[in-house]
Amino acid sequence: MSESSSNSHSGIIGGRDPLEYDPDTPITLFLFQAVFIIALCQIIHIPLGYMRQPRVIAEVIAGILLGPTALGRIPNFTSTCFPDESVPMLTLVGNIGIIFFLFLVGLEVDVKFLKKNIYIALTVGLTNMAVPFGFGCLIAYGLFNEYSQDHSEGLKFTTFMVFIAVAMCITAFPVLARILTELRLLKERVGTIVLASGITNDVVGWMLLALSVTLANAGSGIDTLYILLVTIGWALFVIFPVRWVLVKFILRRDLKSGVLSRAGMLMIILMMFVSSFFTDIIGVHSIFGAFMVGLIVPREHGFVVDLTHKIEDIVQIIFIPIYFAIAGFNVDFDELNRGIDWGYVVAIIVVSMSTKIIGGFIGAKACGYYWRESLTVGVLMSCKGIVEIVVLNVGLNAGIISRKLFSMFVLMTLVCTFLTTPLTLLSYPVSYREKVQKYLKGDIDWEGHELERTTSRASDSTMLHKDFKFNKIIYNVEDSEEILALLNFTELLYSSGNELPMLNVIFLKELTERTADLIDASHIPEDTRNASVLQILKKLFEYNSVPYVGDLVYYVLQYKTITYLETSDNADDFLIYAIHSDQVDSKLISELKERIIVPHFGLLLRSNSEKITSLSIVLHRGVDIFDTKNVLIVYLAKLLVNSGQIRKVTVVGDDEIDEDQLCSLSQSLRASAGVTDNDKLEFVIETAEEPCGFVIGPLNLDTLADDGAMFKENNLDALLINH
């Protein structure tokens, strides 16, 4: 046994250099490289995350820093940390990762959503591609002639032109979906049109890329034709016969049980590898086969979300950063050493962004959207991201573009992706979004003036009998521990004598960086019913004959309250925001002051989960009991008393409450409870500052912090009404 082989097995104690590449144990250097790459990506993402930039920007920058542009300038850095002998293993791991990534991209494409919005998908999607594609062909002419000496031998202009045009017109759908979610645009008109057109852009873009790769790999025109025909035939084979077999036989039991088994997942992964292998050997690229299989996975019972959960972490954490590191080795800004080079860089950036914006604007306007909405659609569709890097890598490996052009387009990708979020906020600010929402609901005219609504004002004598015809009652939960508090409250509210509308329970879930969350949050409503908490509530409310519907709503942490407040889409909704008393802080108060726009809003402060048997009614100070400020409080109190579980009612007000009005209130509450004696329902008049039992009263945002502390200290639940 040689000395070097002996050292490789004895480790650093035997004198081995851990950074020296050894073909017998290549895993040692690979592990160091993986840790280095992943850690660098995470460090760069920390400041960019505060700037609301997607993680892909940090990964691209990390790859560039590892290349000859930055760290590669350090003497012996590349030869020590990333020697040439180790690059094939990194490349293999990165390519496996990108196959999985394109499979995930295929999973994100919801064909049903595309069919539902087919008109706007085709109008905006194709227009948004046609404009940059045309200008891309023009700029390709200049690039081809200027950098002719850098092209691979035998490269045809048509192949180069198609690839450059594709690189200019493609949109990064995965990054786009995350930006829409984080900006809370997903369920709005802009979000719908961008998602639909983004899917179209995604599918057509990959088809055009396959065409350009085919043109590059084919030796003659007849070869190109055969490759295209075989590719189309394989796509049809996967989409129809293979999907039919997958649904009818392989996943039959899984579809019945609603659970994706290990055997089912195994077959899907094997199909992905087989399809990738076939598309690679016919001369296209392995990523297209993976994308096809992602499209055919059935979406019933949350299969797509479940499958994505199982594989995405290792792809996003390990494979993708390594893929970008390999891409970064090919980026060298030192090669851009002439003025004409940077002139073309600026031209590529300007043409790419402006044509995408113009194309999206034209398509959205053709669909009847307002001009700022149309402009925002164009801005969002200009997003590039990881998909663009994949496209550029495919072109580089196929010999369509040189390293110099690769560096130019990577820089364009960074700039376009970085500018997407701030330009969206600039073109479509929150104030304008709220104006459009109110205008579409008929609350205001286009100038912002409130429209008069026909309302009936009740007299004092009938105020106690006023009923509110709510459209629906909205209530939020975040975990299974909050189910008991919800049941206690709804048991009182939805008693046998109360005729109330649908209870809409919103399950709030924080949006993470997982692709599965993005899929779940975007456009798969049937999957949201599979949230375990919502399923439990559905069974419980069906048993108790409570009209119920559950919805899963994702929120970005800093916009949790705002996201929930936006779930109400009707002026007659009664929106209840249930939180723990210790969650009351200055941020919550500030958001409530700015964002409460629903006429009927209740802040439910929870401190205990005990059964509710006593009620305290807190009235507005300095006004009559029958004042309109108190009417909703009194109405809700009657609903709670009507359950028959309330044994004690305490009215908390000032010392000057009119006794006749108080007597009328007492009689009304007794009538609601169905009692006439004091044994069943004790009615106590108190002027004390500290209520008891379940408290229902007015919401005063100026004193909310003190009120929340008081309720927590006395272990009281309180429903504070804004009306």
XYZ file of C-alpha atoms in Angstrom:
723
model
C 0.000 0.000 0.000
C 1.393 3.412 -0.962
C 2.117 6.142 1.560
C -0.565 8.442 0.130
C -3.172 5.687 0.330
C -2.175 4.962 3.910
C -2.521 8.646 4.862
C -5.948 8.847 3.239
C -7.267 6.152 5.554
C -5.471 7.282 8.717
C -6.935 10.811 8.579
C -5.425 14.075 9.767
C -3.795 12.311 12.727
C -1.737 10.339 10.245
C -0.743 13.520 8.442
C -3.441 13.719 5.797
C -4.393 17.114 4.349
C -8.241 17.186 4.481
C -8.401 19.689 1.600
C -6.255 17.590 -0.705
C -8.382 15.828 -3.294
C -8.144 12.043 -3.061
C -10.010 9.987 -5.683
C -10.293 7.139 -3.152
C -12.147 9.336 -0.614
C -13.612 12.299 -2.546
C -16.386 12.675 0.027
C -14.043 14.455 2.455
C -13.392 17.452 0.221
C -16.999 17.417 -0.998
C -18.339 17.783 2.543
C -16.054 20.760 3.140
C -17.159 22.344 -0.130
C -20.844 21.766 0.653
C -20.536 23.362 4.099
C -18.612 26.304 2.640
C -21.181 26.918 -0.111
C -24.289 26.509 2.058
C -22.915 28.693 4.860
C -21.950 31.463 2.426
C -25.461 31.445 0.917
C -27.055 31.736 4.353
C -24.770 34.585 5.430
C -25.442 36.608 2.278
C -29.201 36.048 2.581
C -29.377 37.599 6.067
C -29.100 41.268 4.960
C -30.949 40.628 1.696
C -33.826 39.061 3.628
C -34.399 42.342 5.460
C -34.625 43.992 2.035
C -37.403 41.519 1.108
C -35.314 39.920 -1.615
C -35.788 36.253 -2.567
C -33.164 33.733 -1.502
C -32.177 33.108 -5.106
C -30.313 36.434 -5.201
C -28.128 35.386 -2.267
C -27.424 32.044 -3.940
C -26.457 33.687 -7.236
C -24.182 36.188 -5.466
C -22.589 33.369 -3.454
C -21.840 31.488 -6.658
C -20.288 34.590 -8.223
C -18.154 35.241 -5.130
C -16.797 31.692 -5.254
C -15.777 32.128 -8.883
C -12.895 34.031 -10.455
C -14.614 37.394 -9.908
C -13.991 37.532 -6.132
C -12.563 34.723 -3.989
C -10.952 33.161 -7.041
C -8.531 36.105 -7.056
C -7.015 34.898 -3.776
C -3.843 32.925 -4.559
C -4.409 29.152 -4.405
C -8.034 29.549 -3.208
C -9.593 27.743 -6.161
C -6.869 25.105 -6.427
C -7.167 24.378 -2.690
C -10.917 24.590 -2.005
C -12.287 23.762 -5.447
C -9.602 21.880 -7.415
C -10.435 20.857 -10.962
C -10.569 17.183 -9.988
C -13.445 17.831 -7.546
C -15.625 19.838 -9.927
C -17.175 16.774 -11.669
C -18.648 15.557 -8.368
C -20.027 19.012 -7.565
C -21.436 19.210 -11.074
C -23.107 15.813 -10.700
C -24.730 16.779 -7.396
C -25.820 20.133 -8.804
C -27.350 18.515 -11.894
C -29.273 16.016 -9.776
C -30.542 18.955 -7.753
C -31.682 20.866 -10.814
C -33.566 17.798 -12.057
C -35.442 17.728 -8.753
C -35.970 21.486 -8.942
C -37.589 21.307 -12.379
C -39.735 18.477 -11.048
C -40.868 20.842 -8.264
C -41.539 23.558 -10.844
C -43.786 21.109 -12.680
C -45.619 20.380 -9.425
C -46.355 24.100 -9.037
C -48.161 24.297 -12.374
C -51.887 23.929 -11.700
C -53.515 22.989 -15.002
C -57.041 23.425 -13.565
C -56.232 26.986 -12.533
C -54.840 27.603 -16.015
C -58.026 26.304 -17.665
C -60.184 28.426 -15.362
C -58.304 31.587 -16.376
C -57.399 30.539 -19.909
C -58.301 33.861 -21.555
C -56.104 36.072 -19.399
C -53.441 33.358 -19.278
C -53.079 33.320 -23.047
C -53.638 37.045 -23.603
C -51.196 38.301 -20.978
C -48.821 35.333 -21.014
C -48.237 35.258 -24.762
C -48.182 39.055 -25.173
C -45.711 39.302 -22.322
C -43.478 36.807 -24.125
C -43.931 38.082 -27.681
C -42.643 41.618 -27.075
C -39.352 40.669 -25.334
C -38.927 37.708 -27.689
C -39.028 40.033 -30.692
C -36.621 42.549 -29.185
C -34.451 39.668 -28.008
C -34.070 38.569 -31.611
C -32.935 42.087 -32.527
C -30.348 42.353 -29.760
C -29.177 38.815 -30.574
C -28.082 40.072 -33.991
C -25.724 42.600 -32.430
C -24.416 40.140 -29.830
C -23.786 37.443 -32.427
C -21.728 39.746 -34.641
C -19.862 41.502 -31.814
C -18.791 38.309 -30.057
C -18.441 36.019 -33.060
C -14.915 35.068 -32.010
C -16.261 33.624 -28.738
C -18.848 31.312 -30.322
C -18.363 27.582 -30.546
C -17.538 26.258 -33.991
C -20.529 25.675 -36.234
C -23.020 27.675 -34.144
C -25.860 28.931 -36.328
C -27.389 32.358 -35.864
C -30.928 30.926 -35.695
C -29.959 28.743 -32.734
C -28.266 31.666 -30.988
C -31.187 33.998 -31.741
C -33.839 31.649 -30.351
C -31.851 31.091 -27.165
C -31.199 34.807 -26.531
C -34.878 35.573 -27.168
C -35.914 32.857 -24.694
C -33.499 34.213 -22.084
C -35.034 37.671 -22.509
C -38.688 36.620 -22.310
C -38.780 33.909 -19.636
C -40.282 34.543 -16.180
C -39.235 32.800 -12.963
C -42.583 31.388 -11.831
C -41.364 29.995 -8.442
C -39.858 33.346 -7.408
C -42.895 35.171 -8.778
C -45.297 33.121 -6.637
C -43.289 33.905 -3.497
C -43.204 37.644 -4.230
C -46.985 37.660 -4.759
C -47.514 35.873 -1.459
C -45.190 38.098 0.548
C -46.777 41.257 -0.897
C -50.287 39.877 -0.166
C -51.280 40.056 -3.834
C -52.018 36.373 -4.310
C -55.814 36.555 -3.974
C -56.251 39.938 -5.646
C -56.964 40.676 -9.302
C -53.304 41.352 -9.998
C -52.270 38.090 -8.352
C -54.746 36.051 -10.369
C -53.653 37.440 -13.722
C -49.940 37.157 -12.891
C -50.252 33.549 -11.716
C -52.228 32.499 -14.785
C -49.935 34.259 -17.250
C -46.872 33.099 -15.286
C -47.896 29.482 -15.785
C -48.309 30.083 -19.516
C -44.946 31.834 -19.659
C -43.351 28.969 -17.758
C -44.654 26.189 -20.004
C -44.059 28.009 -23.303
C -40.621 29.168 -22.146
C -39.433 25.623 -21.448
C -40.771 24.493 -24.811
C -38.804 27.229 -26.578
C -35.691 26.383 -24.574
C -36.057 22.751 -25.611
C -36.250 23.960 -29.203
C -33.050 25.986 -28.899
C -31.175 23.072 -27.273
C -32.448 20.778 -30.012
C -31.184 23.175 -32.669
C -27.785 23.283 -30.955
C -27.436 19.505 -30.571
C -28.807 18.454 -33.941
C -26.285 17.804 -36.678
C -28.666 18.619 -39.500
C -32.155 19.882 -40.181
C -33.586 16.380 -40.418
C -32.057 15.539 -37.022
C -33.743 18.597 -35.545
C -37.097 17.486 -36.909
C -36.703 13.961 -35.542
C -35.660 15.219 -32.107
C -38.664 17.551 -31.928
C -41.069 14.809 -33.027
C -39.689 12.339 -30.490
C -39.838 14.986 -27.754
C -43.473 15.803 -28.555
C -44.306 12.097 -28.687
C -42.686 11.499 -25.303
C -44.528 14.457 -23.775
C -47.873 13.113 -25.026
C -46.964 9.642 -23.763
C -46.193 10.981 -20.280
C -49.220 13.285 -20.070
C -51.831 10.729 -21.182
C -50.966 6.988 -20.872
C -48.431 7.349 -18.053
C -50.678 9.658 -16.030
C -53.623 7.295 -16.544
C -51.588 4.339 -15.250
C -50.314 6.448 -12.356
C -53.823 7.447 -11.243
C -55.729 4.224 -11.992
C -53.240 1.663 -10.742
C -50.106 2.923 -9.011
C -51.749 5.563 -6.787
C -55.227 4.014 -6.612
C -54.987 3.086 -2.931
C -53.275 6.344 -2.061
C -56.045 8.354 -3.708
C -58.686 6.446 -1.741
C -56.905 6.831 1.600
C -55.791 10.401 0.968
C -52.220 9.594 2.092
C -49.184 9.434 -0.194
C -47.461 6.131 0.575
C -43.765 5.405 0.303
C -44.443 3.067 -2.624
C -46.369 5.802 -4.427
C -43.592 8.304 -3.859
C -41.018 5.742 -5.040
C -42.858 5.217 -8.323
C -43.176 8.961 -8.940
C -39.446 9.518 -8.335
C -38.555 6.583 -10.598
C -40.785 8.020 -13.326
C -38.993 11.336 -12.954
C -35.573 9.715 -13.408
C -36.732 7.587 -16.364
C -38.255 10.603 -18.099
C -35.118 12.679 -17.423
C -32.944 9.888 -18.819
C -35.028 9.623 -21.984
C -35.137 13.350 -22.759
C -31.390 13.514 -22.198
C -30.505 10.675 -24.566
C -32.726 12.005 -27.364
C -30.722 15.243 -27.353
C -32.873 17.730 -25.424
C -31.989 17.934 -21.711
C -32.741 15.859 -18.639
C -34.566 18.721 -16.897
C -37.416 18.636 -19.428
C -38.270 15.049 -18.552
C -38.457 15.923 -14.860
C -40.691 18.897 -15.621
C -43.104 16.681 -17.590
C -43.514 14.218 -14.712
C -44.127 17.081 -12.289
C -47.061 18.161 -14.453
C -48.862 14.797 -14.252
C -48.787 14.211 -10.489
C -52.446 14.174 -9.304
C -53.400 17.118 -7.113
C -56.188 15.398 -5.169
C -55.933 15.068 -1.378
C -52.964 17.401 -1.227
C -50.620 14.952 -2.995
C -48.611 17.749 -4.567
C -48.141 19.519 -1.235
C -47.278 16.279 0.569
C -44.781 15.200 -2.084
C -43.174 18.636 -2.139
C -42.828 18.603 1.651
C -40.955 15.301 1.463
C -38.265 16.319 -1.020
C -37.925 20.094 -1.168
C -35.751 20.739 1.898
C -32.785 18.713 0.707
C -33.148 20.250 -2.763
C -33.330 23.861 -1.565
C -30.751 23.566 1.222
C -28.095 21.383 -0.418
C -28.538 20.848 -4.147
C -29.521 24.324 -5.362
C -26.670 26.240 -3.609
C -24.177 23.743 -5.045
C -25.689 24.229 -8.501
C -25.240 27.990 -8.194
C -21.672 27.541 -7.005
C -20.884 25.644 -10.197
C -22.618 28.368 -12.206
C -20.581 31.007 -10.374
C -17.334 29.408 -11.499
C -18.316 30.416 -15.044
C -18.980 34.065 -14.171
C -15.961 36.297 -14.632
C -16.618 40.016 -14.762
C -12.945 40.585 -15.618
C -13.799 39.456 -19.137
C -16.097 42.470 -19.457
C -13.111 44.757 -19.973
C -14.341 46.957 -22.814
C -16.819 49.786 -22.945
C -18.872 47.954 -25.565
C -19.218 45.025 -23.164
C -20.811 47.173 -20.469
C -22.858 48.951 -23.100
C -24.387 45.623 -24.059
C -24.917 44.776 -20.368
C -26.962 47.952 -19.909
C -28.823 47.296 -23.160
C -29.667 43.736 -22.124
C -30.993 44.897 -18.737
C -33.027 47.784 -20.161
C -34.462 45.781 -23.060
C -35.295 42.784 -20.879
C -37.118 44.764 -18.175
C -38.807 47.340 -20.377
C -40.140 44.849 -22.927
C -41.455 42.522 -20.214
C -43.193 45.469 -18.542
C -44.622 46.730 -21.844
C -45.798 43.260 -22.858
C -47.493 42.658 -19.518
C -49.053 46.127 -19.578
C -50.526 45.628 -23.056
C -51.910 42.192 -22.193
C -53.476 43.309 -18.899
C -55.039 46.409 -20.458
C -56.536 44.195 -23.162
C -58.196 42.205 -20.364
C -59.786 45.358 -18.924
C -57.497 46.051 -15.973
C -56.712 49.559 -14.713
C -53.482 51.122 -15.904
C -51.633 50.806 -12.581
C -52.744 47.206 -12.249
C -51.527 46.573 -15.797
C -48.202 48.243 -15.058
C -47.795 46.094 -11.943
C -48.486 42.950 -13.961
C -45.673 43.906 -16.324
C -43.271 44.632 -13.461
C -43.994 41.310 -11.773
C -43.610 39.382 -15.019
C -40.109 40.854 -15.448
C -38.888 38.708 -12.530
C -36.106 36.288 -13.518
C -34.502 34.339 -10.670
C -33.352 30.746 -10.576
C -35.152 29.721 -13.758
C -33.094 32.210 -15.760
C -29.858 30.799 -14.310
C -30.958 27.300 -15.292
C -31.662 28.511 -18.826
C -28.276 30.228 -19.059
C -26.462 27.158 -17.749
C -28.180 24.980 -20.318
C -27.102 27.385 -23.046
C -23.531 27.529 -21.765
C -23.192 23.744 -21.548
C -24.727 23.353 -25.012
C -22.168 25.783 -26.448
C -24.792 28.351 -27.476
C -23.326 31.211 -25.432
C -19.802 31.955 -24.244
C -18.663 32.631 -20.684
C -18.605 36.354 -21.425
C -22.255 36.364 -22.530
C -23.101 34.097 -19.608
C -21.649 36.698 -17.219
C -23.643 39.470 -18.905
C -26.948 37.647 -18.591
C -26.287 36.576 -14.999
C -25.822 40.245 -14.130
C -29.089 41.021 -15.926
C -30.800 38.297 -13.878
C -29.582 39.798 -10.613
C -30.713 43.321 -11.486
C -34.153 42.297 -12.790
C -34.882 40.045 -9.812
C -33.644 42.639 -7.315
C -35.818 45.406 -8.787
C -39.052 43.400 -8.993
C -40.213 43.866 -5.389
C -39.426 47.603 -4.962
C -40.877 48.476 -8.380
C -44.040 46.531 -7.531
C -44.451 48.455 -4.276
C -43.881 51.692 -6.178
C -46.360 50.974 -8.969
C -49.014 49.330 -6.797
C -48.879 50.806 -3.270
C -51.156 49.614 -0.485
C -53.194 52.837 -0.608
C -54.050 52.269 -4.277
C -54.901 48.613 -3.647
C -57.349 49.613 -0.911
C -58.893 52.220 -3.198
C -59.467 49.642 -5.945
C -60.961 47.171 -3.472
C -63.403 49.751 -2.088
C -64.297 50.936 -5.584
C -65.040 47.410 -6.799
C -67.185 46.780 -3.700
C -69.157 49.972 -4.384
C -68.065 51.716 -1.177
C -66.517 54.728 -2.967
C -66.449 56.327 -6.391
C -63.222 56.485 -8.422
C -62.369 59.883 -6.930
C -62.380 58.344 -3.453
C -65.652 59.843 -2.210
C -67.750 57.549 -0.049
C -71.075 56.515 -1.546
C -74.156 56.964 0.593
C -75.768 53.783 1.807
C -79.412 53.464 2.673
C -79.646 52.809 6.394
C -82.567 52.656 8.756
C -82.189 54.382 12.099
C -84.063 52.775 14.943
C -85.658 54.746 17.740
C -84.779 54.261 21.384
C -87.840 52.108 21.913
C -86.824 49.621 19.216
C -83.025 49.721 19.664
C -83.063 46.742 22.028
C -84.806 44.646 19.380
C -82.437 45.584 16.530
C -81.045 42.583 14.677
C -77.864 42.541 12.609
C -78.044 40.528 9.408
C -74.420 39.465 9.160
C -73.184 38.022 5.878
C -70.876 35.665 7.776
C -69.000 35.500 11.068
C -65.234 35.160 10.658
C -63.073 33.671 13.412
C -59.383 32.742 13.418
C -57.375 29.852 14.881
C -53.677 29.013 14.639
C -53.286 25.638 16.354
C -55.243 22.808 17.965
C -54.881 24.347 21.439
C -57.283 27.120 20.421
C -60.103 24.747 19.478
C -61.549 24.610 23.014
C -61.789 28.406 23.276
C -63.534 28.539 19.891
C -65.996 25.814 20.886
C -66.834 27.548 24.166
C -67.545 30.790 22.335
C -69.548 29.287 19.463
C -71.547 27.134 21.882
C -72.984 30.367 23.266
C -73.236 32.223 19.981
C -74.820 29.445 17.910
C -77.396 28.263 20.438
C -80.659 26.734 19.265
C -82.524 30.025 19.439
C -80.042 32.114 17.459
C -80.346 32.314 13.698
C -76.858 33.222 12.550
C -75.050 32.971 9.203
C -72.126 30.802 8.194
C -69.176 30.559 10.577
C -66.020 31.043 8.524
C -63.019 29.762 10.488
C -59.689 31.036 9.151
C -56.705 28.837 9.962
C -53.739 31.216 9.993
C -50.415 29.642 9.053
C -47.090 31.392 8.754
C -45.592 31.358 5.273
C -42.156 29.769 5.333
C -39.638 29.458 2.519
C -40.998 26.040 1.604
C -42.266 25.532 -1.906
C -45.062 23.390 -0.459
C -46.388 26.424 1.404
C -46.318 28.453 -1.795
C -48.259 25.766 -3.666
C -50.770 25.532 -0.831
C -51.132 29.303 -0.590
C -51.465 30.035 -4.290
C -54.251 28.295 -6.157
C -55.196 24.898 -4.772
C -58.301 25.541 -2.659
C -59.259 21.884 -2.420
C -56.026 21.132 -0.586
C -56.630 23.701 2.131
C -59.473 21.582 3.452
C -56.915 19.012 4.505
C -55.464 21.137 7.319
C -55.865 18.920 10.394
C -57.330 21.658 12.603
C -59.947 22.554 9.991
C -60.878 18.903 9.544
C -61.387 18.503 13.292
C -63.551 21.618 13.431
C -65.582 20.446 10.441
C -66.530 17.221 12.231
C -67.331 19.009 15.490
C -69.489 21.691 13.905
C -71.317 19.177 11.711
C -72.179 17.238 14.861
C -73.493 20.409 16.541
C -75.356 21.591 13.398
C -73.335 24.796 13.118
C -73.048 26.133 9.538
C -69.304 26.098 8.943
C -66.647 26.596 6.295
C -62.895 26.557 6.887
C -60.147 28.322 4.981
C -56.375 28.148 5.190
C -54.692 31.553 4.937
C -50.928 32.012 4.867
C -49.349 35.143 6.263
C -45.919 36.723 6.278
C -44.889 37.281 9.891
C -44.747 41.076 9.780
C -48.193 41.240 8.130
C -50.099 38.714 10.213
C -52.779 41.085 11.540
C -53.179 42.907 8.235
C -53.526 39.630 6.328
C -56.323 38.471 8.614
C -58.161 41.785 8.458
C -58.162 41.484 4.668
C -60.055 38.164 4.777
C -63.339 40.058 5.088
C -64.726 40.898 1.658
C -68.204 42.113 2.628
C -69.333 45.162 4.594
C -71.842 42.988 6.487
C -69.235 40.527 7.775
C -68.629 40.275 11.517
C -64.875 39.801 11.827
C -63.624 38.426 15.154
C -59.869 38.499 15.720
C -59.049 36.084 18.551
C -55.669 36.483 20.252
C -54.173 35.902 23.686
C -54.220 38.885 26.025
C -50.421 38.906 26.230
C -50.216 39.451 22.438
C -51.458 43.033 22.752
C -48.547 45.317 21.888
C -47.873 48.631 20.175
C -47.506 46.988 16.739
C -50.937 45.355 16.997
C -52.550 48.592 18.150
C -50.919 50.545 15.323
C -52.078 48.022 12.705
C -55.628 48.040 14.071
C -55.754 51.828 13.973
C -54.663 51.864 10.344
C -56.429 48.799 8.973
C -59.840 48.304 10.621
C -62.096 48.962 7.653
C -64.895 46.440 8.318
C -67.948 48.034 9.994
C -68.384 45.152 12.465
C -65.146 44.100 14.154
C -64.502 42.335 17.438
C -61.170 41.772 19.179
C -61.440 38.635 21.313
C -58.815 38.606 24.066
C -58.413 35.099 25.493
C -57.013 34.424 28.944
C -58.669 31.114 29.906
C -60.591 28.251 28.330
C -63.154 27.653 31.066
C -66.851 27.281 30.333
C -68.605 30.655 30.152
C -71.385 31.029 32.765
C -71.303 34.737 33.608
C -71.320 37.838 31.448
C -70.214 41.430 31.991
C -71.576 44.108 29.670
C -69.365 47.187 29.437
C -71.136 50.139 27.831
C -69.746 53.300 26.300
C -69.274 55.937 28.970
C -71.251 59.160 28.786
C -73.944 57.957 26.356
C -77.351 56.345 26.707
C -77.735 52.602 26.766
C -79.759 52.929 23.562
C -77.075 54.940 21.740
C -75.950 53.511 18.409
C -72.471 52.998 19.887
C -73.912 50.367 22.237
C -76.371 48.658 19.912
C -74.022 45.912 18.644
C -72.779 45.234 22.177
C -76.355 44.770 23.401
C -77.242 42.604 20.399
C -74.297 40.252 20.983
C -75.057 40.120 24.705
C -78.587 38.963 23.895
C -77.203 36.241 21.633
C -74.927 34.955 24.392
C -77.660 35.082 27.040
C -80.016 33.247 24.677
C -77.872 30.112 25.008
C -79.278 29.471 28.484
C -75.795 28.907 29.953
C -75.352 32.428 31.326
C -76.417 32.558 34.983
C -75.227 36.033 35.889
C -75.136 39.290 33.943
C -73.341 42.378 35.184
C -73.692 45.779 33.545
C -70.621 47.947 33.954
C -71.153 51.637 33.253
C -71.036 54.989 34.977
C -73.178 56.046 37.933
C -75.652 57.999 35.823
C -77.195 55.120 33.889
C -80.873 55.826 33.385
C -82.835 53.393 35.568
C -85.716 53.117 33.088
C -83.316 52.222 30.281
C -81.552 49.754 32.572
C -84.902 48.175 33.418
C -85.716 47.832 29.719
C -82.325 46.226 29.114
C -82.920 43.851 32.011
C -86.290 42.797 30.664
C -84.874 42.279 27.187
C -82.055 40.086 28.497
C -84.458 38.081 30.653
C -86.717 37.571 27.656
C -83.736 36.367 25.616
C -82.823 33.934 28.388
C -86.424 32.751 28.724
C -86.594 33.387 32.471
C -88.781 35.502 34.716
C -87.259 34.834 38.128
C -83.966 35.698 39.742
C -83.056 32.102 40.541
C -82.039 31.256 37.005
C -80.652 34.601 35.882
C -79.205 37.050 38.356
C -79.164 40.596 37.037
C -76.813 42.845 38.950
C -76.193 46.549 38.372
C -72.600 47.439 39.094
C -70.481 50.525 38.568
C -67.242 48.817 39.542
C -64.219 49.222 37.293
C -63.355 45.512 37.214
C -65.855 43.240 35.419
C -66.114 39.491 35.912
C -66.796 36.452 33.733
C -66.878 36.886 29.968
C -66.620 40.575 29.098
C -68.267 42.217 26.116
C -67.663 45.907 25.591
C -66.315 48.665 23.337
C -62.877 48.587 21.715
C -60.774 51.575 22.726
C -57.436 51.397 20.932
C -55.977 54.193 23.072
C -56.403 52.127 26.249
C -56.112 48.654 24.690
C -52.682 47.960 26.178
C -53.932 48.630 29.724
C -57.190 46.774 29.082
C -55.319 43.720 27.826
C -53.060 43.708 30.887
C -56.093 43.984 33.178
C -57.932 41.111 31.491
C -54.822 38.937 31.656
C -54.243 39.754 35.334
C -57.841 38.859 36.220
C -57.894 35.818 33.907
C -60.846 37.153 31.903
C -61.917 36.640 28.300
C -63.166 39.779 26.561
C -64.848 40.562 23.250
C -64.159 44.218 22.444
C -66.408 45.645 19.737
C -65.595 48.284 17.143
C -68.837 49.531 15.545
